[in-house]
Amino acid sequence: MPHRALKDSAFDRLKEDRTITAAEATRNFGRLQEEVVAGPITLTHHGRARMILLSPEQYDALAGGDAPGHGPRVDGISFALDEMEEGFVALDAEGRFATVNRVAEFYFGRTREDLIGRDWVEALPVIGRSGMVEIIESVRAQGRPRRLSWDSVIRDGRRLELNIFPIPNARGWIGVVFSNISEVEQLGRDKAMAQAALDVLLAAQPGAALAVLDAAGQVIDWRGAAAELLGWSESEIVGEPIERTVPEDAVEQGRLWAHLAEARRKGAAAATAPRLTAAGAVVQVACATTWLAESDVFVCVMRRAE
């Protein structure tokens, strides 16, 4: 809706809009429909305001009562979904596609023009044969949402997280929000394996301190004797730049980054350098750093220098 169509008083109201992220909107679609009645809601995506959600009455009032229609409405809300990271579809009481966002178009490999108005089982028979019909109909009959994980029958190797819910005040309508969680699950497995490897590394070097840094030098793991060596607890240092543990003159000289650059270039590097404790004391620490190329992190094994 162009701002030039807004009345001055209405524009002032928009400055006080409530905000909600795209992900929150898809997860709380039913609640959103109830809350928008109280006033406009700004939808954000990656921290940026992307659109304003209005009820038809609010839209007509803001535009002076002569606003044209803007796309499909679900239970009276003009709801733009194309900036969502998740896929979204709405099915009417007869099981026909009523709304399809761009992520869903990409996933199905079909345009919304080809899907809207068609029976979803007829349009996507491979999904209909997968047992999804029974799940959707049980949500429709019971009137309660259901969350589940689902192995994709359209794209091999993908696993989806589904939120299937009845759309309030739209008799028999069903909303489906879905996202690909295959990568998340794989990252979880990779993290578990990495944690196990670090545990083995520490077990082989009793008394060693261990810090794991990301490519920007931020501490992402802090274990072993690290707290005893430098005085920083895990809660104090994880998420902070490792430069907090380096004296100011050493930071200015770039010794830390030269050490990490050598580890990246050679795969590993060793150095003895001053480190700053939480109490402000300077101690000499021997550090052996390994660069893990696949995950682009640095594993630093530290001991007090002899």
XYZ file of C-alpha atoms in Angstrom:
306
model
C 0.000 0.000 0.000
C 1.630 3.311 -1.014
C 2.154 5.706 1.866
C 0.710 8.586 -0.129
C -2.692 6.948 0.317
C -2.458 7.236 4.103
C -4.209 9.938 6.021
C -1.928 11.869 8.395
C -3.596 10.543 11.546
C -3.460 6.998 10.221
C 0.226 7.377 9.393
C 0.917 8.437 12.972
C -0.691 5.210 14.160
C 1.613 3.158 11.960
C 4.626 4.587 13.755
C 3.421 2.775 16.859
C 2.950 -0.584 15.168
C 3.801 -3.759 16.965
C 6.417 -5.916 15.233
C 6.795 -9.641 14.702
C 9.354 -11.667 12.740
C 8.449 -13.675 9.670
C 9.237 -16.930 11.475
C 7.057 -15.978 14.446
C 4.227 -15.056 12.096
C 4.210 -18.457 10.426
C 4.350 -20.286 13.730
C 1.581 -18.205 15.305
C -0.748 -17.595 12.392
C -3.930 -18.121 14.393
C -2.897 -15.736 17.179
C -1.791 -13.189 14.593
C -5.280 -13.055 13.111
C -6.743 -12.213 16.503
C -4.107 -9.595 17.373
C -4.246 -7.716 14.064
C -7.779 -6.630 14.931
C -6.286 -4.442 17.698
C -4.057 -2.588 15.241
C -1.490 -2.954 12.455
C 1.459 -5.321 12.933
C 4.811 -4.809 11.201
C 6.358 -7.980 9.791
C 10.170 -8.099 9.855
C 12.607 -10.356 8.014
C 16.263 -10.512 9.121
C 15.660 -7.427 11.251
C 14.209 -5.318 8.431
C 10.595 -4.162 8.303
C 9.188 -5.718 5.131
C 5.414 -5.272 5.299
C 2.493 -4.195 7.478
C -0.373 -6.549 8.285
C -3.830 -4.990 8.382
C -7.397 -6.156 8.672
C -9.612 -5.145 5.722
C -11.294 -2.487 7.871
C -7.940 -0.964 8.854
C -6.752 -1.016 5.269
C -9.883 0.701 4.012
C -9.615 3.342 6.743
C -5.943 4.067 6.059
C -6.455 4.318 2.321
C -9.514 6.535 2.600
C -11.987 3.776 1.818
C -11.132 3.410 -1.866
C -8.313 0.876 -1.693
C -8.206 -1.803 -4.367
C -7.875 -5.460 -3.463
C -4.347 -6.785 -2.932
C -4.084 -10.530 -3.467
C -5.596 -13.492 -1.637
C -6.987 -13.086 1.860
C -7.108 -15.723 4.553
C -9.889 -15.072 7.061
C -9.991 -11.383 6.181
C -6.268 -10.605 6.478
C -4.343 -9.363 3.473
C -1.260 -11.396 4.276
C 1.928 -11.231 2.173
C 3.960 -14.398 2.679
C 6.580 -14.227 -0.016
C 9.337 -13.008 2.299
C 8.991 -15.998 4.618
C 11.826 -18.481 4.902
C 9.297 -21.263 5.439
C 6.821 -22.660 2.958
C 3.159 -21.864 3.561
C -0.070 -23.126 2.012
C -3.696 -22.691 3.018
C -6.332 -25.245 2.047
C -10.019 -24.348 1.985
C -12.800 -26.481 3.433
C -12.933 -28.573 0.236
C -9.201 -29.269 0.306
C -8.363 -26.835 -2.501
C -5.287 -24.617 -2.486
C -6.286 -21.116 -1.373
C -2.838 -19.628 -0.721
C 0.631 -20.714 -1.830
C 3.755 -18.693 -1.053
C 6.937 -18.559 -3.145
C 8.886 -21.022 -0.985
C 6.086 -23.535 -1.463
C 6.119 -22.872 -5.219
C 9.830 -23.649 -5.330
C 9.445 -26.772 -3.209
C 6.540 -28.180 -5.231
C 8.050 -27.103 -8.542
C 4.670 -25.616 -9.501
C 3.436 -22.059 -9.819
C 0.716 -20.786 -7.523
C -1.427 -20.051 -10.571
C -1.277 -23.753 -11.368
C -2.193 -24.759 -7.800
C -4.692 -22.258 -6.399
C -8.244 -23.534 -6.752
C -7.173 -27.134 -7.363
C -7.747 -30.058 -5.024
C -4.388 -30.572 -3.322
C -4.459 -34.384 -3.556
C -5.230 -34.209 -7.268
C -2.550 -31.567 -7.850
C 0.117 -33.368 -5.806
C -0.816 -37.059 -5.837
C 2.590 -38.257 -4.618
C 2.003 -36.372 -1.341
C -1.589 -37.568 -1.191
C -0.399 -41.172 -1.296
C 2.119 -40.607 1.518
C -0.396 -40.601 4.381
C -0.674 -36.819 4.557
C -4.394 -36.891 3.708
C -5.176 -38.680 6.967
C -3.045 -36.252 8.989
C -4.631 -33.137 7.495
C -8.141 -34.513 7.867
C -7.496 -35.413 11.519
C -6.426 -31.811 12.193
C -9.553 -30.577 10.418
C -11.817 -32.948 12.378
C -10.232 -32.428 15.801
C -9.622 -28.706 15.430
C -6.186 -29.001 17.021
C -2.794 -28.206 15.456
C -0.206 -30.870 14.925
C 3.579 -30.623 14.590
C 5.643 -33.412 13.079
C 8.782 -34.245 11.138
C 8.292 -35.745 7.696
C 10.601 -37.339 5.132
C 10.021 -35.545 1.853
C 8.411 -37.579 -0.918
C 9.137 -34.848 -3.487
C 12.800 -34.084 -2.846
C 14.927 -37.041 -1.796
C 17.090 -36.560 1.261
C 15.068 -33.703 2.693
C 13.345 -33.881 6.016
C 10.628 -31.357 6.774
C 9.247 -29.909 9.959
C 5.501 -29.394 9.527
C 3.054 -27.288 11.503
C -0.507 -28.130 10.413
C -3.253 -26.102 12.034
C -6.902 -25.091 11.611
C -7.257 -21.449 10.586
C -9.529 -19.743 13.142
C -12.805 -18.253 11.941
C -12.435 -19.885 8.518
C -14.594 -22.976 8.644
C -12.656 -26.056 7.674
C -9.617 -24.159 6.402
C -6.205 -25.623 7.145
C -2.827 -23.883 7.198
C 0.447 -25.724 6.661
C 3.860 -24.230 7.442
C 6.898 -26.311 6.524
C 10.662 -25.921 6.595
C 13.633 -28.054 5.623
C 15.376 -29.330 8.755
C 17.757 -31.765 7.035
C 20.689 -29.366 7.322
C 19.869 -28.571 10.944
C 19.815 -32.252 11.849
C 23.078 -32.849 9.983
C 24.700 -29.914 11.778
C 23.556 -31.429 15.055
C 25.197 -34.738 14.184
C 28.370 -32.980 13.068
C 28.474 -30.988 16.293
C 28.073 -34.132 18.386
C 30.950 -35.769 16.524
C 33.112 -32.674 16.951
C 32.357 -32.560 20.679
C 33.337 -36.212 20.997
C 36.604 -35.536 19.156
C 37.398 -32.649 21.516
C 36.699 -34.842 24.520
C 39.139 -37.449 23.176
C 41.729 -34.718 22.565
C 41.457 -33.458 26.151
C 41.540 -36.968 27.575
C 44.869 -37.530 25.804
C 46.301 -34.306 27.299
C 45.429 -34.102 31.000
C 45.582 -30.597 32.383
C 45.356 -28.897 28.998
C 43.077 -25.964 28.317
C 41.108 -25.881 25.101
C 39.524 -22.999 23.193
C 37.645 -23.256 19.903
C 37.454 -20.097 17.794
C 35.386 -19.320 14.725
C 36.861 -17.663 11.642
C 36.333 -14.212 13.186
C 38.241 -15.111 16.350
C 35.134 -15.440 18.509
C 35.222 -18.082 21.249
C 32.654 -20.806 20.603
C 33.921 -23.422 23.072
C 35.974 -23.167 26.265
C 36.778 -26.294 28.206
C 39.318 -28.435 30.021
C 41.591 -26.340 32.265
C 40.868 -23.100 30.385
C 39.029 -21.541 33.326
C 41.848 -22.448 35.719
C 44.547 -21.239 33.323
C 43.133 -17.801 32.519
C 40.367 -17.308 35.066
C 37.601 -16.769 32.507
C 34.582 -18.998 33.050
C 32.799 -20.509 30.059
C 29.805 -18.212 30.526
C 32.080 -15.144 30.600
C 34.130 -15.884 27.482
C 31.998 -17.913 25.039
C 30.632 -15.534 22.438
C 33.381 -13.004 23.126
C 36.410 -12.240 20.918
C 39.522 -14.151 21.989
C 41.310 -10.776 21.981
C 39.825 -10.250 25.451
C 42.491 -12.686 26.661
C 45.355 -10.908 24.872
C 47.282 -7.945 26.317
C 46.667 -4.681 24.494
C 50.209 -4.337 23.137
C 50.097 -7.861 21.695
C 46.759 -7.061 20.045
C 48.236 -3.951 18.481
C 51.205 -5.928 17.174
C 48.861 -8.415 15.519
C 50.536 -11.486 17.041
C 47.273 -13.351 17.591
C 46.089 -12.919 14.015
C 49.529 -13.806 12.642
C 49.349 -17.038 14.665
C 45.870 -17.886 13.351
C 46.911 -17.014 9.795
C 49.834 -19.424 10.066
C 47.523 -22.153 11.353
C 45.166 -21.567 8.424
C 48.028 -21.598 5.943
C 49.867 -24.652 7.307
C 47.030 -26.471 9.034
C 48.683 -26.036 12.442
C 50.855 -23.552 14.318
C 52.554 -23.366 17.708
C 53.614 -20.309 19.698
C 54.283 -19.066 23.199
C 52.629 -15.735 23.841
C 51.354 -13.535 26.674
C 47.751 -13.939 27.715
C 45.600 -11.813 29.980
C 43.758 -13.429 32.865
C 40.345 -12.355 34.066
C 42.075 -10.734 37.048
C 44.274 -8.623 34.748
C 47.521 -10.539 35.225
C 49.706 -11.449 32.265
C 50.891 -15.062 31.942
C 52.920 -16.805 29.275
C 50.937 -19.513 27.501
C 52.083 -22.159 25.041
C 49.401 -22.582 22.388
C 49.159 -25.269 19.701
C 46.479 -24.317 17.191
C 44.921 -26.529 14.529
C 42.694 -25.219 11.756
C 39.745 -27.465 10.838
C 39.092 -26.502 7.229
C 35.743 -28.242 6.834
C 34.097 -26.256 9.633
C 36.502 -23.278 9.408
C 37.297 -23.192 13.124
C 40.521 -23.052 15.130
C 41.163 -25.485 17.992
C 43.703 -24.063 20.432
C 45.278 -26.329 23.053
C 46.874 -24.162 25.752
C 49.214 -24.757 28.692
C 51.129 -22.459 30.964
C 54.613 -22.056 29.461
C 57.469 -23.658 31.410
